[in-house]
Short mmCIF file of C-alpha atoms in Angstrom, two decimals:
data_model
loop_
_atom_site.label_atom_id
_atom_site.label_comp_id
_atom_site.label_asym_id
_atom_site.label_seq_id
_atom_site.Cartn_x
_atom_site.Cartn_y
_atom_site.Cartn_z
CA MET A 24 1.11 15.98 6.46
CA GLU A 25 3.52 17.04 8.99
CA TYR A 26 4.67 13.17 10.18
CA THR A 27 7.82 10.78 9.43
CA LEU A 28 7.68 7.96 9.34
CA ASN A 29 11.14 5.76 11.90
CA LEU A 30 12.41 2.90 8.85
CA HIS A 31 15.42 0.94 10.65
CA GLY A 32 16.57 4.34 12.38
CA ARG A 33 15.84 5.99 9.24
CA LEU A 34 13.43 8.55 8.74
CA MET A 35 10.78 9.21 5.94
CA ASP A 36 9.19 12.64 5.02
CA PHE A 37 6.10 12.82 4.65
CA SER A 38 5.66 16.36 4.09
CA GLN A 39 5.54 15.58 0.25
CA PRO A 40 3.44 12.99 -0.79
CA GLN A 41 5.12 10.06 -2.20
CA VAL A 42 4.31 6.81 -4.22
CA MET A 43 4.84 3.21 -3.32
CA GLY A 44 5.25 1.43 -7.06
CA ILE A 45 4.38 -2.19 -6.72
CA LEU A 46 5.41 -5.64 -8.05
CA ASN A 47 3.78 -8.42 -7.50
CA VAL A 48 6.19 -12.15 -7.53
CA THR A 49 3.19 -13.61 -8.40
CA PRO A 50 0.87 -15.41 -11.74
CA ASP A 51 -1.93 -14.28 -10.88
CA SER A 52 -2.01 -10.26 -9.75
CA PHE A 53 -5.44 -9.10 -11.93
CA TYR A 54 -3.44 -6.26 -14.07
CA ALA A 55 -0.52 -8.73 -16.07
CA GLY A 56 1.61 -5.13 -16.17
CA SER A 57 2.94 -5.75 -12.10
CA ARG A 58 3.45 -9.31 -12.37
CA VAL A 59 6.94 -10.31 -12.13
CA GLN A 60 8.49 -13.96 -12.06
CA THR A 61 12.02 -14.31 -13.64
CA GLU A 62 15.07 -12.73 -11.58
CA ARG A 63 15.28 -10.86 -14.14
CA ASP A 64 12.16 -8.49 -14.84
CA ILE A 65 12.21 -8.68 -10.91
CA ALA A 66 15.64 -6.73 -11.06
CA ALA A 67 13.73 -4.51 -13.69
CA ARG A 68 10.26 -3.11 -12.72
CA ALA A 69 12.33 -2.89 -8.54
CA ASN A 70 15.43 -0.37 -10.88
CA GLN A 71 12.09 1.17 -12.96
CA ILE A 72 9.99 2.09 -10.12
CA VAL A 73 12.68 4.00 -8.52
CA ALA A 74 13.86 5.68 -11.44
CA GLU A 75 10.41 6.70 -12.04
CA GLY A 76 9.96 8.03 -8.68
CA GLY A 77 8.90 6.15 -6.61
CA SER A 78 10.53 5.29 -2.69
CA MET A 79 9.40 2.65 -1.81
CA ILE A 80 8.76 -0.75 -3.70
CA ASP A 81 5.41 -3.78 -2.39
CA VAL A 82 5.86 -6.29 -2.82
CA GLY A 83 2.70 -9.47 -2.68
CA GLY A 84 3.12 -12.72 -3.19
CA TYR A 85 0.06 -13.63 -2.48
CA SER A 86 -3.33 -11.91 -4.63
CA THR A 87 -5.78 -10.80 -3.16
CA ARG A 88 -8.03 -10.44 -6.51
CA PRO A 89 -11.61 -11.56 -6.42
CA GLY A 90 -10.99 -14.99 -6.90
CA ALA A 91 -7.44 -15.50 -7.11
CA MET A 92 -6.22 -19.28 -6.40
CA GLU A 93 -5.44 -20.47 -1.78
CA VAL A 94 -1.77 -20.29 -1.88
CA SER A 95 -0.18 -21.66 1.02
CA GLU A 96 2.18 -19.97 3.76
CA ALA A 97 5.17 -21.82 2.29
CA GLU A 98 4.36 -20.56 -1.16
CA GLU A 99 4.74 -17.23 -0.10
CA MET A 100 6.89 -17.08 1.97
CA GLU A 101 9.28 -18.53 -0.98
CA ARG A 102 7.66 -15.73 -3.67
CA LEU A 103 9.22 -12.88 -1.36
CA ARG A 104 12.60 -14.72 -0.56
CA PHE A 105 13.60 -14.95 -4.00
CA GLY A 106 11.85 -11.12 -5.34
CA LEU A 107 13.30 -9.84 -1.96
CA ASP A 108 16.96 -11.39 -2.20
CA VAL A 109 16.61 -9.43 -5.84
CA VAL A 110 15.51 -6.23 -4.84
CA ARG A 111 18.05 -6.30 -1.83
CA ARG A 112 20.92 -6.92 -3.72
CA GLU A 113 18.86 -5.30 -6.89
CA LEU A 114 18.93 -1.77 -4.72
CA PRO A 115 20.44 -2.58 -0.97
CA TYR A 116 18.67 1.03 0.29
CA SER A 117 15.23 1.23 -1.28
CA VAL A 118 12.27 1.15 0.85
CA ILE A 119 10.34 -2.18 1.30
CA SER A 120 7.32 -2.77 1.59
CA VAL A 121 6.08 -6.30 2.14
CA ASP A 122 1.90 -7.20 1.14
CA THR A 123 1.32 -9.47 3.72
CA PHE A 124 -1.71 -10.62 6.51
CA ARG A 125 0.51 -13.13 7.32
CA PRO A 126 2.09 -12.70 10.99
CA ASP A 127 5.12 -15.72 10.64
CA VAL A 128 5.63 -14.24 6.76
CA ALA A 129 5.94 -10.70 7.85
CA ARG A 130 8.19 -11.64 10.01
CA MET A 131 10.72 -13.40 7.79
CA ALA A 132 10.37 -10.44 5.40
CA VAL A 133 11.84 -7.92 7.78
CA GLU A 134 14.04 -10.50 9.61
CA GLU A 135 15.74 -11.56 6.91
CA PHE A 136 15.24 -9.49 4.13
CA GLY A 137 15.14 -5.76 6.21
CA ALA A 138 11.27 -5.18 5.09
CA ASP A 139 10.81 -1.81 6.40
CA ILE A 140 7.04 -2.04 6.10
CA ILE A 141 4.08 -4.49 6.75
CA ASN A 142 1.41 -3.60 4.48
CA ASP A 143 -1.86 -6.06 5.81
CA VAL A 144 -5.14 -5.83 4.04
CA SER A 145 -6.52 -8.73 6.80
CA GLU A 146 -7.80 -5.84 8.33
CA GLY A 147 -5.56 -6.68 10.60
CA SER A 148 -6.02 -8.91 13.87
CA GLU A 149 -4.62 -8.98 17.84
CA GLU A 150 -2.12 -11.59 15.99
CA MET A 151 -0.57 -9.38 13.21
CA TYR A 152 -0.58 -6.48 15.71
CA ARG A 153 1.85 -7.94 18.41
CA MET A 154 3.81 -9.34 15.69
CA VAL A 155 4.42 -5.48 14.00
CA SER A 156 5.42 -3.75 17.93
CA ARG A 157 7.62 -6.79 17.96
CA LEU A 158 9.51 -6.15 15.19
CA ARG A 159 9.26 -2.49 15.34
CA VAL A 160 8.10 -1.34 11.47
CA PRO A 161 6.06 0.60 10.18
CA TYR A 162 2.19 0.02 9.21
CA ILE A 163 -0.13 0.03 7.10
CA LEU A 164 -3.64 -0.73 8.58
CA MET A 165 -6.80 -1.42 6.09
CA SER A 166 -10.05 -0.89 6.58
CA GLN A 167 -13.01 -3.18 4.57
CA GLN A 168 -15.61 -1.30 6.18
CA PRO A 169 -18.46 0.10 3.51
CA THR A 170 -18.57 4.45 4.74
CA ILE A 171 -15.90 6.65 5.89
CA LYS A 172 -18.11 6.53 9.77
CA LYS A 173 -17.95 3.08 9.90
CA MET A 174 -14.27 3.52 9.33
CA LEU A 175 -13.71 6.31 11.96
CA LEU A 176 -14.66 3.88 14.60
CA SER A 177 -12.25 1.25 13.50
CA PHE A 178 -10.16 2.71 13.05
CA ALA A 179 -10.41 4.52 16.20
CA THR A 180 -10.69 1.19 18.42
CA GLN A 181 -7.97 -0.49 16.15
CA VAL A 182 -5.44 2.43 15.89
CA GLN A 183 -6.38 2.50 20.08
CA GLN A 184 -4.97 -1.87 20.11
CA LEU A 185 -1.59 -0.60 18.40
CA ARG A 186 -0.93 2.03 20.13
CA ASP A 187 -1.37 -0.32 23.74
CA LEU A 188 1.26 -2.66 22.05
CA GLY A 189 3.52 0.08 21.61
CA VAL A 190 3.50 0.51 17.81
CA LYS A 191 4.72 3.85 17.44
CA ASP A 192 4.01 4.43 13.07
CA ILE A 193 1.03 3.08 12.22
CA ILE A 194 -0.41 4.87 7.90
CA LEU A 195 -4.00 4.69 6.86
CA ASP A 196 -5.43 2.22 4.62
CA PRO A 197 -8.81 3.22 2.94
CA GLY A 198 -9.39 -0.32 1.37
CA PHE A 199 -10.12 0.47 -1.95
CA GLY A 200 -11.80 -2.71 -3.40
CA PHE A 201 -12.61 -4.73 -0.46
CA GLY A 202 -16.11 -4.71 1.49
CA LYS A 203 -17.11 -2.18 -1.46
CA THR A 204 -19.11 -1.81 -3.95
CA LEU A 205 -18.24 -0.02 -6.58
CA GLU A 206 -20.86 3.03 -5.20
CA GLN A 207 -19.33 3.07 -1.96
CA ASN A 208 -15.57 3.49 -3.50
CA TYR A 209 -16.87 6.65 -4.67
CA GLU A 210 -18.90 8.08 -1.67
CA VAL A 211 -15.35 6.88 0.30
CA MET A 212 -13.38 8.67 -2.09
CA GLY A 213 -15.26 11.78 -1.66
CA GLU A 214 -15.06 12.03 2.06
CA LEU A 215 -11.73 10.24 2.27
CA GLU A 216 -10.45 13.65 3.74
CA LYS A 217 -12.72 13.37 6.75
CA LEU A 218 -10.35 10.91 7.67
CA LEU A 219 -7.54 13.47 8.32
CA VAL A 220 -8.91 13.41 11.42
CA MET A 221 -7.18 10.35 13.10
CA GLU A 222 -3.62 12.36 12.70
CA LEU A 223 -1.99 10.06 10.29
CA PRO A 224 -0.70 9.00 6.64
CA LEU A 225 -3.14 8.36 4.82
CA LEU A 226 -1.96 5.50 1.80
CA VAL A 227 -4.80 5.54 -1.15
CA GLY A 228 -4.32 1.88 -3.69
CA ILE A 229 -7.18 2.56 -6.26
CA SER A 230 -4.04 2.02 -8.99
CA ARG A 231 -6.62 -0.16 -12.08
CA LYS A 232 -8.70 -1.65 -9.77
CA SER A 233 -12.60 -2.64 -10.50
CA MET A 234 -13.88 0.87 -9.09
CA ILE A 235 -12.74 2.16 -12.57
CA TYR A 236 -12.66 -0.02 -14.85
CA LYS A 237 -16.22 -1.76 -14.03
CA LEU A 238 -17.56 2.34 -14.38
CA PHE A 239 -16.10 2.93 -18.14
CA GLY A 240 -16.95 -0.74 -18.75
CA CYS A 241 -13.09 -1.29 -19.39
CA THR A 242 -10.74 -3.57 -18.36
CA PRO A 243 -7.31 -2.83 -16.68
CA ASN A 244 -5.80 -2.34 -19.70
CA GLU A 245 -7.04 0.88 -20.44
CA SER A 246 -7.34 2.23 -16.64
CA LEU A 247 -5.11 4.38 -16.69
CA ASN A 248 -6.46 7.57 -17.32
CA GLY A 249 -9.68 6.80 -14.79
CA THR A 250 -6.30 6.10 -11.43
CA THR A 251 -4.99 9.51 -13.09
CA ALA A 252 -8.00 11.40 -12.17
CA LEU A 253 -8.27 9.67 -8.91
CA ASN A 254 -4.94 9.79 -7.41
CA THR A 255 -5.50 13.25 -7.89
CA ILE A 256 -8.46 13.54 -6.47
CA ALA A 257 -7.37 12.06 -3.77
CA LEU A 258 -4.25 14.24 -3.39
CA MET A 259 -6.05 16.70 -3.04
CA LYS A 260 -7.84 15.10 0.13
CA GLY A 261 -4.62 14.78 2.03
CA THR A 262 -3.48 11.39 1.05
CA SER A 263 0.31 10.11 1.48
CA ILE A 264 1.23 7.50 -0.84
CA LEU A 265 -0.46 6.82 -3.97
CA ARG A 266 -0.16 3.23 -3.74
CA VAL A 267 0.81 2.53 -8.16
CA HIS A 268 1.07 0.10 -11.05
CA ASP A 269 2.05 2.89 -13.04
CA VAL A 270 5.34 4.82 -10.95
CA LYS A 271 5.31 7.75 -13.79
CA GLU A 272 2.26 9.61 -14.26
CA ALA A 273 1.71 9.23 -10.96
CA ALA A 274 4.71 10.54 -9.72
CA GLU A 275 3.44 13.46 -12.13
CA CYS A 276 0.52 13.96 -10.05
CA VAL A 277 2.63 14.20 -7.02
CA LYS A 278 4.80 16.71 -8.90
CA VAL A 279 1.87 19.37 -9.79
CA PHE A 280 -0.12 18.74 -7.05
CA SER A 281 2.77 19.58 -4.74
CA HIS A 282 3.17 22.37 -7.06
CA LEU A 283 -0.40 23.98 -6.62
CA SER A 284 -0.30 23.14 -3.41
CA PRO A 285 0.63 25.63 -2.38
CA LEU A 286 -2.14 27.65 -3.23
CA THR A 287 -4.76 25.51 -2.85
CA PRO A 288 -6.87 25.88 0.60
CA ASN A 289 -6.25 23.12 3.60
CA THR A 290 -8.89 20.33 3.03
#
């Protein structure tokens, strides 16, 4: 997709798909391999993401897995301040996305640490829309709608709300694993290219999720192969960003896809 994001004056080009690596400063995210809580481990994970081909680091301080413990806004901020400080010291010019649904947490991350992107898994709110407009950062808008048709209707309204507030850079996330049955997740993947009618970049985050391990009757630890297969399908359907735990494998998917894409008919 011919699209660029304005990251505090730097332009990020999406003519080739990008990989976003997950860094969770939480004790209870569903995939243990993404949890890092010490300064040393956070630094190591951030450097690993970049070394393996990630162009964005998505930092989260609140687990959204089913049954996760409630975390206060103050605790989420404390976790993120600790993690973002380490990442910024280690990689001062890295592109940082912050995974939060709370407007004041988003404000803190941007104003105190120069976070570049807000990744909101709550389907958005008027308060968050106003905040990202004020902060002038790109916004990842996720949908919990169960079908592509309902998703498109919802996205059309939400994108117009954001545009009316002056938000220029919007990324759409179909929300795999949120508000959908296993079957609905696969139906959405099967029709994913229909979201391209919005003419906005798509982010897909299916890394080691239950739609994979429940299908195979295994665990998140055994779900890398399924993740790679679905990431490849997502790229073929027009995805611009893969949000993943396993950066090296996702970057290899992108490399193979980019090599083949001139020979692949447009979806």
